[in-house]
Coordinates of C-alpha atoms in Angstrom, one line a residue:
X1 CA 47.2 -59.5 -9.1
X2 CA 45.3 -58.5 -12.2
X3 CA 42.1 -60.4 -12.9
X4 CA 43.5 -60.8 -16.4
X5 CA 45.4 -63.8 -15.1
X6 CA 42.2 -65.5 -14.2
X7 CA 40.4 -67.6 -16.7
X8 CA 38.0 -64.9 -17.8
X9 CA 37.2 -63.5 -21.2
X10 CA 39.7 -60.8 -22.0
X11 CA 37.1 -58.1 -22.4
X12 CA 35.4 -58.9 -19.0
X13 CA 38.7 -59.0 -17.2
X14 CA 39.7 -55.6 -18.6
X15 CA 36.4 -54.1 -17.5
X16 CA 36.8 -55.5 -14.0
X17 CA 40.3 -54.2 -13.7
X18 CA 39.3 -50.8 -14.8
X19 CA 36.3 -50.8 -12.5
X20 CA 38.4 -51.7 -9.5
X21 CA 40.9 -48.9 -10.3
X22 CA 38.0 -46.5 -10.7
X23 CA 36.5 -47.6 -7.3
X24 CA 39.7 -47.0 -5.4
X25 CA 39.8 -43.5 -6.8
X26 CA 36.9 -42.6 -4.6
X27 CA 39.0 -43.4 -1.5
X28 CA 39.7 -39.7 -0.6
X29 CA 36.0 -39.0 -0.5
X30 CA 35.8 -41.1 2.7
X31 CA 38.2 -38.7 4.5
X32 CA 36.5 -36.5 7.2
X33 CA 35.5 -33.1 5.8
X34 CA 33.5 -30.1 6.9
X35 CA 30.5 -31.4 4.9
X36 CA 30.6 -34.7 6.8
X37 CA 30.5 -32.8 10.1
X38 CA 27.5 -30.8 8.9
X39 CA 25.5 -33.9 8.0
X40 CA 26.6 -35.9 11.0
X41 CA 28.4 -38.7 9.2
X42 CA 31.9 -40.0 10.1
X43 CA 34.5 -41.6 7.9
X44 CA 33.4 -45.1 8.6
X45 CA 29.8 -44.4 7.8
X46 CA 30.7 -42.6 4.5
X47 CA 32.9 -45.6 3.5
X48 CA 30.0 -47.9 4.3
X49 CA 27.5 -45.8 2.3
X50 CA 29.9 -45.4 -0.6
X51 CA 30.5 -49.2 -0.6
X52 CA 26.8 -49.8 -0.9
X53 CA 26.5 -47.4 -3.8
X54 CA 29.5 -49.1 -5.5
X55 CA 27.4 -52.3 -5.7
X56 CA 25.5 -50.7 -8.6
X57 CA 28.4 -50.4 -11.1
X58 CA 29.7 -53.7 -9.8
X59 CA 26.3 -55.2 -10.5
X60 CA 26.5 -54.0 -14.1
X61 CA 29.9 -55.8 -14.4
X62 CA 28.3 -58.9 -12.9
X63 CA 25.5 -58.7 -15.4
X64 CA 28.1 -58.8 -18.2
X65 CA 30.0 -61.7 -16.7
X66 CA 29.4 -65.1 -18.2
X67 CA 27.2 -67.6 -16.2
X68 CA 29.0 -70.2 -14.1
X69 CA 32.2 -70.1 -12.2
X70 CA 33.2 -66.7 -13.4
X71 CA 30.2 -65.2 -11.6
X72 CA 31.0 -67.1 -8.4
X73 CA 34.6 -65.8 -8.6
X74 CA 33.5 -62.3 -9.2
X75 CA 31.0 -62.4 -6.4
X76 CA 33.6 -63.7 -3.9
X77 CA 36.4 -61.2 -5.0
X78 CA 34.2 -58.2 -5.0
X79 CA 32.6 -59.1 -1.7
X80 CA 36.1 -59.4 -0.1
X81 CA 37.1 -56.1 -1.8
X82 CA 34.1 -54.2 -0.5
X83 CA 34.7 -55.5 3.1
X84 CA 38.4 -54.5 2.8
X85 CA 37.3 -51.1 1.4
X86 CA 34.9 -50.4 4.3
X87 CA 36.2 -52.4 7.3
X88 CA 39.9 -53.0 6.5
X89 CA 41.5 -56.2 7.7
X90 CA 38.4 -57.2 9.7
X91 CA 37.1 -58.9 6.5
X92 CA 39.4 -61.8 7.5
X93 CA 36.7 -62.9 10.0
X94 CA 34.3 -63.4 7.1
X95 CA 36.8 -65.6 5.4
X96 CA 37.9 -67.6 8.4
X97 CA 34.3 -68.4 9.5
X98 CA 33.4 -69.3 5.9
X99 CA 36.3 -71.7 5.5
X100 CA 35.7 -73.4 8.8
X101 CA 32.1 -73.8 7.9
X102 CA 33.0 -75.4 4.6
X103 CA 35.3 -77.8 6.3
X104 CA 32.4 -78.8 8.6
X105 CA 30.2 -79.3 5.6
X106 CA 32.7 -81.6 4.0
X107 CA 33.3 -83.7 7.1
X108 CA 30.3 -83.8 9.3
X109 CA 27.3 -86.0 8.9
X110 CA 24.2 -84.1 7.9
X111 CA 22.4 -84.9 11.1
X112 CA 25.2 -83.3 13.1
X113 CA 25.8 -80.5 10.7
X114 CA 22.4 -79.0 11.1
X115 CA 23.2 -78.4 14.8
X116 CA 27.0 -77.9 14.9
X117 CA 27.3 -75.4 12.0
X118 CA 24.5 -73.1 13.3
X119 CA 26.1 -73.3 16.7
X120 CA 29.5 -72.4 15.4
X121 CA 28.1 -69.5 13.3
X122 CA 26.2 -68.1 16.3
X123 CA 29.2 -68.6 18.6
X124 CA 31.6 -66.8 16.3
X125 CA 29.2 -63.9 15.9
X126 CA 28.5 -63.9 19.6
X127 CA 32.2 -63.5 20.4
X128 CA 32.3 -60.6 17.9
X129 CA 29.4 -59.0 19.7
X130 CA 31.0 -59.5 23.1
X131 CA 34.3 -58.2 21.9
X132 CA 32.7 -55.1 20.5
X133 CA 30.8 -54.4 23.7
X134 CA 33.9 -54.9 25.8
X135 CA 36.2 -52.6 23.9
X136 CA 33.6 -50.0 22.8
X137 CA 30.5 -50.3 25.1
X138 CA 27.5 -48.3 23.7
X139 CA 29.7 -47.3 20.7
X140 CA 28.2 -47.1 17.2
X141 CA 31.4 -47.6 15.3
X142 CA 31.1 -49.9 12.3
X143 CA 32.9 -53.3 12.5
X144 CA 32.7 -56.8 11.1
X145 CA 29.8 -57.9 13.3
X146 CA 27.3 -56.3 10.8
X147 CA 28.3 -58.5 7.8
X148 CA 28.9 -61.4 10.2
X149 CA 25.2 -61.3 11.2
X150 CA 24.3 -61.7 7.5
X151 CA 26.8 -64.5 7.1
X152 CA 25.5 -66.3 10.2
X153 CA 22.0 -66.5 8.6
X154 CA 23.5 -68.0 5.4
X155 CA 25.6 -70.6 7.3
X156 CA 22.6 -71.5 9.4
X157 CA 20.4 -72.0 6.4
X158 CA 22.8 -74.0 4.3
X159 CA 23.3 -76.5 7.1
X160 CA 19.6 -77.2 7.2
X161 CA 19.4 -77.1 3.4
X162 CA 21.9 -80.0 3.2
X163 CA 20.2 -81.9 5.9
X164 CA 16.8 -81.5 4.2
X165 CA 18.3 -82.7 0.9
X166 CA 19.6 -85.9 2.5
X167 CA 16.4 -86.6 4.3
X168 CA 14.2 -86.0 1.3
X169 CA 16.4 -88.2 -0.9
X170 CA 15.9 -91.0 1.7
X171 CA 12.2 -90.4 1.7
X172 CA 12.3 -89.4 5.4
X173 CA 11.7 -85.7 5.2
X174 CA 9.5 -84.2 7.9
X175 CA 6.8 -81.6 7.4
X176 CA 9.3 -78.7 7.5
X177 CA 11.7 -80.4 5.1
X178 CA 8.9 -81.1 2.6
X179 CA 7.6 -77.5 2.8
X180 CA 11.1 -76.1 2.1
X181 CA 12.1 -78.7 -0.5
X182 CA 12.8 -76.1 -3.1
X183 CA 15.7 -74.8 -0.9
X184 CA 17.1 -78.2 -0.2
X185 CA 20.6 -79.3 -1.4
X186 CA 21.4 -82.9 -2.3
X187 CA 25.0 -82.2 -3.2
X188 CA 27.7 -80.0 -1.5
X189 CA 28.4 -76.8 -3.4
X190 CA 32.0 -76.4 -4.7
X191 CA 34.3 -74.1 -2.6
X192 CA 34.1 -71.3 -5.2
X193 CA 30.3 -71.5 -5.3
X194 CA 30.2 -71.5 -1.5
X195 CA 32.5 -68.5 -1.2
X196 CA 30.6 -66.6 -3.9
X197 CA 27.5 -67.2 -1.8
X198 CA 28.9 -66.2 1.5
X199 CA 30.7 -63.1 0.1
X200 CA 28.0 -62.1 -2.4
X201 CA 28.9 -58.4 -2.9
X202 CA 25.3 -57.1 -3.3
X203 CA 24.1 -58.6 0.0
X204 CA 27.3 -58.4 2.1
X205 CA 26.5 -55.2 3.9
X206 CA 22.8 -55.1 4.5
X207 CA 21.6 -58.5 3.3
X208 CA 19.2 -59.9 2.7
X209 CA 20.6 -63.4 3.4
X210 CA 18.9 -65.3 0.6
X211 CA 18.9 -69.1 0.2
X212 CA 21.9 -70.7 -1.6
X213 CA 19.6 -72.0 -4.4
X214 CA 18.3 -68.5 -5.0
X215 CA 21.9 -67.2 -5.4
X216 CA 22.9 -70.1 -7.5
X217 CA 20.1 -69.6 -10.0
X218 CA 21.2 -66.1 -10.6
X219 CA 24.7 -67.3 -11.3
X220 CA 24.0 -70.2 -13.6
X221 CA 21.2 -68.6 -15.6
X222 CA 18.5 -71.1 -14.6
X223 CA 16.6 -68.2 -13.2
X224 CA 15.4 -67.5 -16.8
X225 CA 13.9 -70.9 -17.3
X226 CA 10.5 -72.3 -16.4
X227 CA 10.4 -75.2 -14.0
X228 CA 10.2 -77.5 -17.0
X229 CA 13.4 -76.0 -18.5
X230 CA 12.0 -73.7 -21.2
X231 CA 14.1 -70.6 -21.7
X232 CA 12.4 -67.2 -21.3
X233 CA 13.5 -63.7 -22.2
X234 CA 14.8 -61.8 -19.2
X235 CA 12.4 -58.9 -18.2
X236 CA 13.6 -55.3 -18.0
X237 CA 15.4 -54.6 -14.7
X238 CA 15.3 -50.8 -15.1
X239 CA 12.3 -50.1 -12.8
X240 CA 13.1 -52.8 -10.3
X241 CA 16.6 -51.2 -10.0
X242 CA 15.8 -47.5 -10.0
X243 CA 12.7 -47.6 -7.8
X244 CA 14.4 -49.0 -4.6
X245 CA 17.5 -46.9 -5.4
X246 CA 15.4 -43.7 -5.4
X247 CA 13.5 -44.8 -2.3
X248 CA 16.8 -45.4 -0.6
X249 CA 18.0 -41.9 -1.5
X250 CA 14.8 -40.4 -0.1
X251 CA 15.1 -42.4 3.1
X252 CA 18.7 -41.3 3.5
X253 CA 17.7 -37.7 3.1
X254 CA 14.9 -38.0 5.7
X255 CA 17.3 -39.7 8.1
X256 CA 19.8 -36.9 7.8
X257 CA 17.2 -34.1 8.1
X258 CA 14.9 -35.5 10.7
X259 CA 17.7 -37.1 12.7
X260 CA 19.2 -33.6 13.2
X261 CA 15.8 -32.0 14.2
X262 CA 14.8 -34.9 16.5
X263 CA 17.9 -36.4 18.0
X264 CA 17.5 -39.5 20.2
X265 CA 21.0 -39.8 21.6
X266 CA 23.3 -37.0 22.6
X267 CA 24.7 -35.5 19.4
X268 CA 28.0 -34.4 21.0
X269 CA 28.7 -37.8 22.8
X270 CA 26.2 -40.5 21.8
X271 CA 28.3 -43.1 23.6
X272 CA 28.5 -41.6 27.1
X273 CA 26.3 -38.4 27.1
X274 CA 22.8 -38.6 28.5
X275 CA 20.4 -39.2 25.6
X276 CA 18.4 -36.1 24.5
X277 CA 15.1 -37.8 25.4
X278 CA 16.3 -38.2 29.0
X279 CA 17.9 -34.8 29.6
X280 CA 16.2 -32.6 32.2
X281 CA 15.0 -29.9 29.8
X282 CA 13.3 -32.7 27.7
X283 CA 11.7 -34.3 30.8
X284 CA 10.3 -31.0 31.9
X285 CA 8.1 -30.9 28.8
X286 CA 4.5 -32.4 28.7
X287 CA 4.4 -36.1 28.2
X288 CA 2.7 -35.8 24.8
X289 CA 5.4 -33.5 23.5
X290 CA 8.2 -35.8 24.8
X291 CA 6.6 -38.9 23.2
X292 CA 6.1 -37.1 19.9
X293 CA 9.8 -36.2 19.9
X294 CA 10.7 -39.9 20.6
X295 CA 8.3 -41.1 17.9
X296 CA 9.9 -38.7 15.3
X297 CA 13.4 -39.6 16.4
X298 CA 12.7 -43.3 16.0
X299 CA 11.1 -42.7 12.6
X300 CA 14.2 -40.9 11.6
X301 CA 16.4 -43.8 12.9
X302 CA 14.3 -46.3 10.9
X303 CA 15.0 -44.4 7.7
X304 CA 18.6 -45.4 8.0
X305 CA 17.7 -49.1 7.9
X306 CA 15.2 -48.4 5.1
X307 CA 18.1 -46.8 3.1
X308 CA 20.3 -49.8 3.6
X309 CA 17.7 -52.4 2.7
X310 CA 16.3 -50.6 -0.3
X311 CA 19.8 -49.8 -1.6
X312 CA 20.8 -53.4 -1.3
X313 CA 17.5 -54.5 -3.1
X314 CA 18.3 -52.3 -6.1
X315 CA 21.9 -53.5 -6.2
X316 CA 20.7 -57.1 -6.4
X317 CA 18.2 -56.3 -9.1
X318 CA 20.9 -54.8 -11.3
X319 CA 22.1 -58.3 -12.1
X320 CA 18.7 -60.0 -11.6
X321 CA 19.6 -61.6 -8.2
X322 CA 16.4 -60.2 -6.9
X323 CA 14.2 -61.6 -9.7
X324 CA 11.8 -64.4 -8.7
X325 CA 11.9 -66.3 -12.0
X326 CA 9.1 -67.6 -14.2
X327 CA 6.2 -70.0 -13.6
X328 CA 5.4 -73.0 -15.8
X329 CA 3.6 -70.8 -18.3
X330 CA 6.5 -68.4 -18.6
X331 CA 4.8 -65.6 -16.6
X332 CA 7.1 -63.4 -14.4
X333 CA 6.8 -64.2 -10.7
X334 CA 8.0 -60.8 -9.5
X335 CA 10.9 -59.2 -7.8
X336 CA 10.5 -60.0 -4.1
X337 CA 13.6 -62.1 -3.7
X338 CA 15.7 -59.2 -2.5
X339 CA 12.9 -57.1 -1.0
X340 CA 13.8 -56.9 2.7
X341 CA 11.4 -54.2 3.8
X342 CA 7.8 -53.1 3.1
X343 CA 8.0 -49.6 4.5
X344 CA 4.3 -48.7 4.3
X345 CA 3.3 -52.2 5.4
X346 CA 5.4 -51.7 8.6
X347 CA 4.5 -48.1 9.3
X348 CA 0.8 -48.7 8.8
X349 CA 0.6 -52.1 10.4
X350 CA -2.5 -52.9 12.4
X351 CA -0.9 -55.4 14.7
X352 CA 2.5 -56.7 15.7
X353 CA 2.4 -59.7 13.5
X354 CA 1.9 -57.6 10.4
X355 CA 4.7 -55.2 11.5
X356 CA 7.0 -58.1 12.0
X357 CA 6.3 -59.6 8.6
X358 CA 7.1 -56.4 6.9
X359 CA 10.3 -55.5 8.9
X360 CA 13.6 -57.1 7.9
X361 CA 11.5 -59.6 5.9
X362 CA 14.3 -62.1 5.1
X363 CA 15.4 -62.3 8.7
X364 CA 11.8 -63.0 9.7
X365 CA 11.7 -65.8 7.1
X366 CA 15.0 -67.2 8.4
X367 CA 13.6 -67.3 12.0
X368 CA 10.3 -68.8 10.7
X369 CA 11.9 -71.5 8.5
X370 CA 14.8 -72.5 10.6
X371 CA 13.8 -71.8 14.2
X372 CA 10.0 -71.6 14.5
X373 CA 9.2 -74.5 12.1
X374 CA 12.1 -76.7 13.4
X375 CA 11.1 -76.3 17.1
X376 CA 7.4 -77.0 16.7
X377 CA 6.4 -73.4 16.8
X378 CA 8.3 -72.4 19.9
X379 CA 8.1 -68.6 20.2
X380 CA 10.5 -68.6 23.1
X381 CA 13.2 -70.1 20.9
X382 CA 12.5 -67.6 18.1
X383 CA 12.7 -64.6 20.4
X384 CA 15.8 -65.9 22.2
X385 CA 17.7 -66.6 19.0
X386 CA 16.7 -63.3 17.6
X387 CA 18.0 -61.5 20.8
X388 CA 21.3 -63.5 20.7
X389 CA 21.6 -62.7 17.0
X390 CA 21.3 -58.9 17.7
X391 CA 23.8 -58.9 20.5
X392 CA 24.0 -58.6 24.3
X393 CA 23.1 -55.1 25.2
X394 CA 20.5 -55.1 28.0
X395 CA 18.2 -53.0 26.0
X396 CA 17.7 -55.8 23.5
X397 CA 16.5 -58.1 26.1
X398 CA 14.3 -55.5 27.8
X399 CA 12.6 -55.2 24.4
X400 CA 12.4 -58.9 23.5
X401 CA 11.0 -59.8 27.0
X402 CA 8.3 -57.1 26.5
X403 CA 7.2 -58.2 23.0
X404 CA 5.4 -61.4 24.1
X405 CA 2.9 -59.3 26.1
X406 CA 1.9 -57.4 23.0
X407 CA 1.9 -60.6 21.0
X408 CA -0.6 -62.2 23.4
X409 CA -2.8 -59.1 23.3
X410 CA -2.7 -59.2 19.5
X411 CA -3.7 -62.8 19.3
X412 CA -6.5 -62.5 21.9
X413 CA -7.9 -59.3 20.3
X414 CA -8.1 -61.0 16.9
X415 CA -10.2 -63.8 18.5
X416 CA -12.5 -61.7 20.7
X417 CA -12.7 -58.2 19.2
X418 CA -11.9 -58.3 15.5
X419 CA -14.9 -60.5 14.6
X420 CA -17.2 -57.6 15.7
X421 CA -15.6 -54.9 13.4
X422 CA -14.8 -54.2 9.8
X423 CA -11.6 -55.8 8.5
X424 CA -10.8 -52.7 6.4
X425 CA -7.6 -51.0 7.3
X426 CA -9.3 -47.6 6.9
X427 CA -12.3 -48.3 9.1
X428 CA -12.5 -46.7 12.5
X429 CA -11.5 -49.9 14.1
X430 CA -8.6 -50.3 11.7
X431 CA -7.3 -46.8 12.3
X432 CA -7.5 -47.3 16.1
X433 CA -5.5 -50.6 15.7
X434 CA -3.0 -48.8 13.5
X435 CA -2.4 -46.0 16.0
X436 CA -2.3 -48.3 19.0
X437 CA 0.2 -50.6 17.2
X438 CA 2.5 -47.6 16.2
X439 CA 2.4 -46.0 19.7
X440 CA 3.0 -49.3 21.5
X441 CA 5.9 -50.4 19.2
X442 CA 7.6 -47.0 19.4
X443 CA 7.3 -47.2 23.2
X444 CA 8.7 -50.8 23.5
X445 CA 11.5 -50.2 21.0
X446 CA 13.0 -47.4 23.0
X447 CA 15.1 -49.7 25.2
X448 CA 16.3 -51.6 22.1
X449 CA 17.8 -48.6 20.4
X450 CA 19.0 -46.9 23.6
X451 CA 21.0 -50.1 24.5
X452 CA 21.9 -49.4 28.1
X453 CA 19.8 -50.9 30.9
X454 CA 19.7 -47.7 33.0
X455 CA 18.8 -45.6 30.0
X456 CA 16.2 -48.2 28.8
X457 CA 14.6 -48.3 32.2
X458 CA 14.6 -44.5 32.4
X459 CA 12.9 -44.3 29.0
X460 CA 10.1 -46.7 30.1
X461 CA 9.8 -44.8 33.4
X462 CA 9.6 -41.4 31.7
X463 CA 6.7 -42.8 29.8
X464 CA 5.0 -44.1 33.0
X465 CA 5.4 -47.7 31.7
X466 CA 2.1 -47.1 29.8
X467 CA 2.9 -49.8 27.2
X468 CA 3.5 -52.5 29.9
X469 CA 0.7 -51.5 32.3
X470 CA -1.7 -50.8 29.5
X471 CA -0.9 -54.1 27.8
X472 CA -1.4 -56.0 31.0
X473 CA -4.8 -54.3 31.7
X474 CA -5.9 -54.8 28.1
X475 CA -5.0 -58.5 28.3
X476 CA -7.0 -59.0 31.5
X477 CA -10.0 -57.3 30.0
X478 CA -9.7 -59.5 26.9
X479 CA -9.6 -62.6 29.0
X480 CA -12.8 -61.6 30.7
X481 CA -14.7 -60.9 27.5
X482 CA -16.8 -63.8 26.1
X483 CA -15.9 -65.4 22.8
X484 CA -17.8 -64.1 19.9
X485 CA -20.5 -66.4 18.5
X486 CA -19.4 -68.7 15.7
X487 CA -20.2 -67.5 12.2
X488 CA -22.0 -69.7 9.7
X489 CA -18.8 -70.3 7.9
X490 CA -17.1 -71.6 11.1
X491 CA -20.1 -73.7 11.9
X492 CA -19.9 -75.4 8.5
X493 CA -16.2 -76.1 9.0
X494 CA -17.0 -77.6 12.4

């Protein structure tokens, strides 16, 4: 059906129709070729990457689309189209779970909704993870679970947003509800608005899963008004669009080049073949050389995620979905809404907390706002939900069960060691912390990316369990150290 039959301005509909026909003309490029073999990308990966780049011209069409329902409709249709383009009929999972979720929103009391809807979203995604592992264990083929993970966050958030809206309207909001009041919803969004949000084309592949109110402001134009309602001129989106796009291209290039030089898994059979870092010829090398190879391989792997997140950031900024808006004085608040990764902040982090805050930022915010804050600061709940959200490979749980040890060391070191040293990142102490954090994280994450229990255990063993043993010894030493004397500032507060 042509979009001309939808109630859109004739010019806009014509542009959309032409754009869709142009996009489908790229289909043959996703077929396997000699070039794809050379760069190590299969048909599914090329389709996925092509789909992400297509979000840029689609964003330009979105920018020209009138505010209101036309934008919600476009967001929904193009999101469904991109899923069909990359995943085929599997996009139906996205639609089914969205419609079931909306039915729950219409029928369930808010107090029940905040529990039942997140449970449904997690359960649907969990079944997808289990199905994938059952039919394709250790496989890296793309399927609907990736976009379903982003959808799960959106459904989880909107359930709490509606609950917060009701409680705040009744004057019964708790501390978390009041702190997150700007995301609360007092009314149920229409079906079209809801589907536009859950299928939003610029975030459907790699996220970030933004709040509904953030998405809605970009669709109704209120993004360009101050809190008091004064209209402001939209700032230029050229740099905010081109900068992450260029960064994403650089990251993609680094991933393809370094990934070939420092492979982690078996290039010939990554699913069943022994990983390169566990092959006899690699294990025969000195430990420092082996760990350097692992470090570089993991760095190359991270570049793939940097590409996806930065590419999605630019695609959102094309139509201002990544713009933060204006303050009361009409000053720009920035472009952090769709920023999901601070690359240097992560790579140069001095502690695990800083690294976590700069990695997959919006997922960290989701866990903070809707798990940590709602469970009274329960770290076990945060790590458990994060592990379930990722899937059920043993390597995930080997990693998440190891992280608390490093977290405890970080917290104790800040209390007992940091007060004695300079807080500058480039001081000797800062550099030591930076190196220690990088080495420890790259050791711990091996099991996460290697997936299998036997391979994960073998990775830790080949590194002599230095991260676990060293972390335990360091923690014991920190416990034995006396607390630093209170500073004058702390004495005044006391």
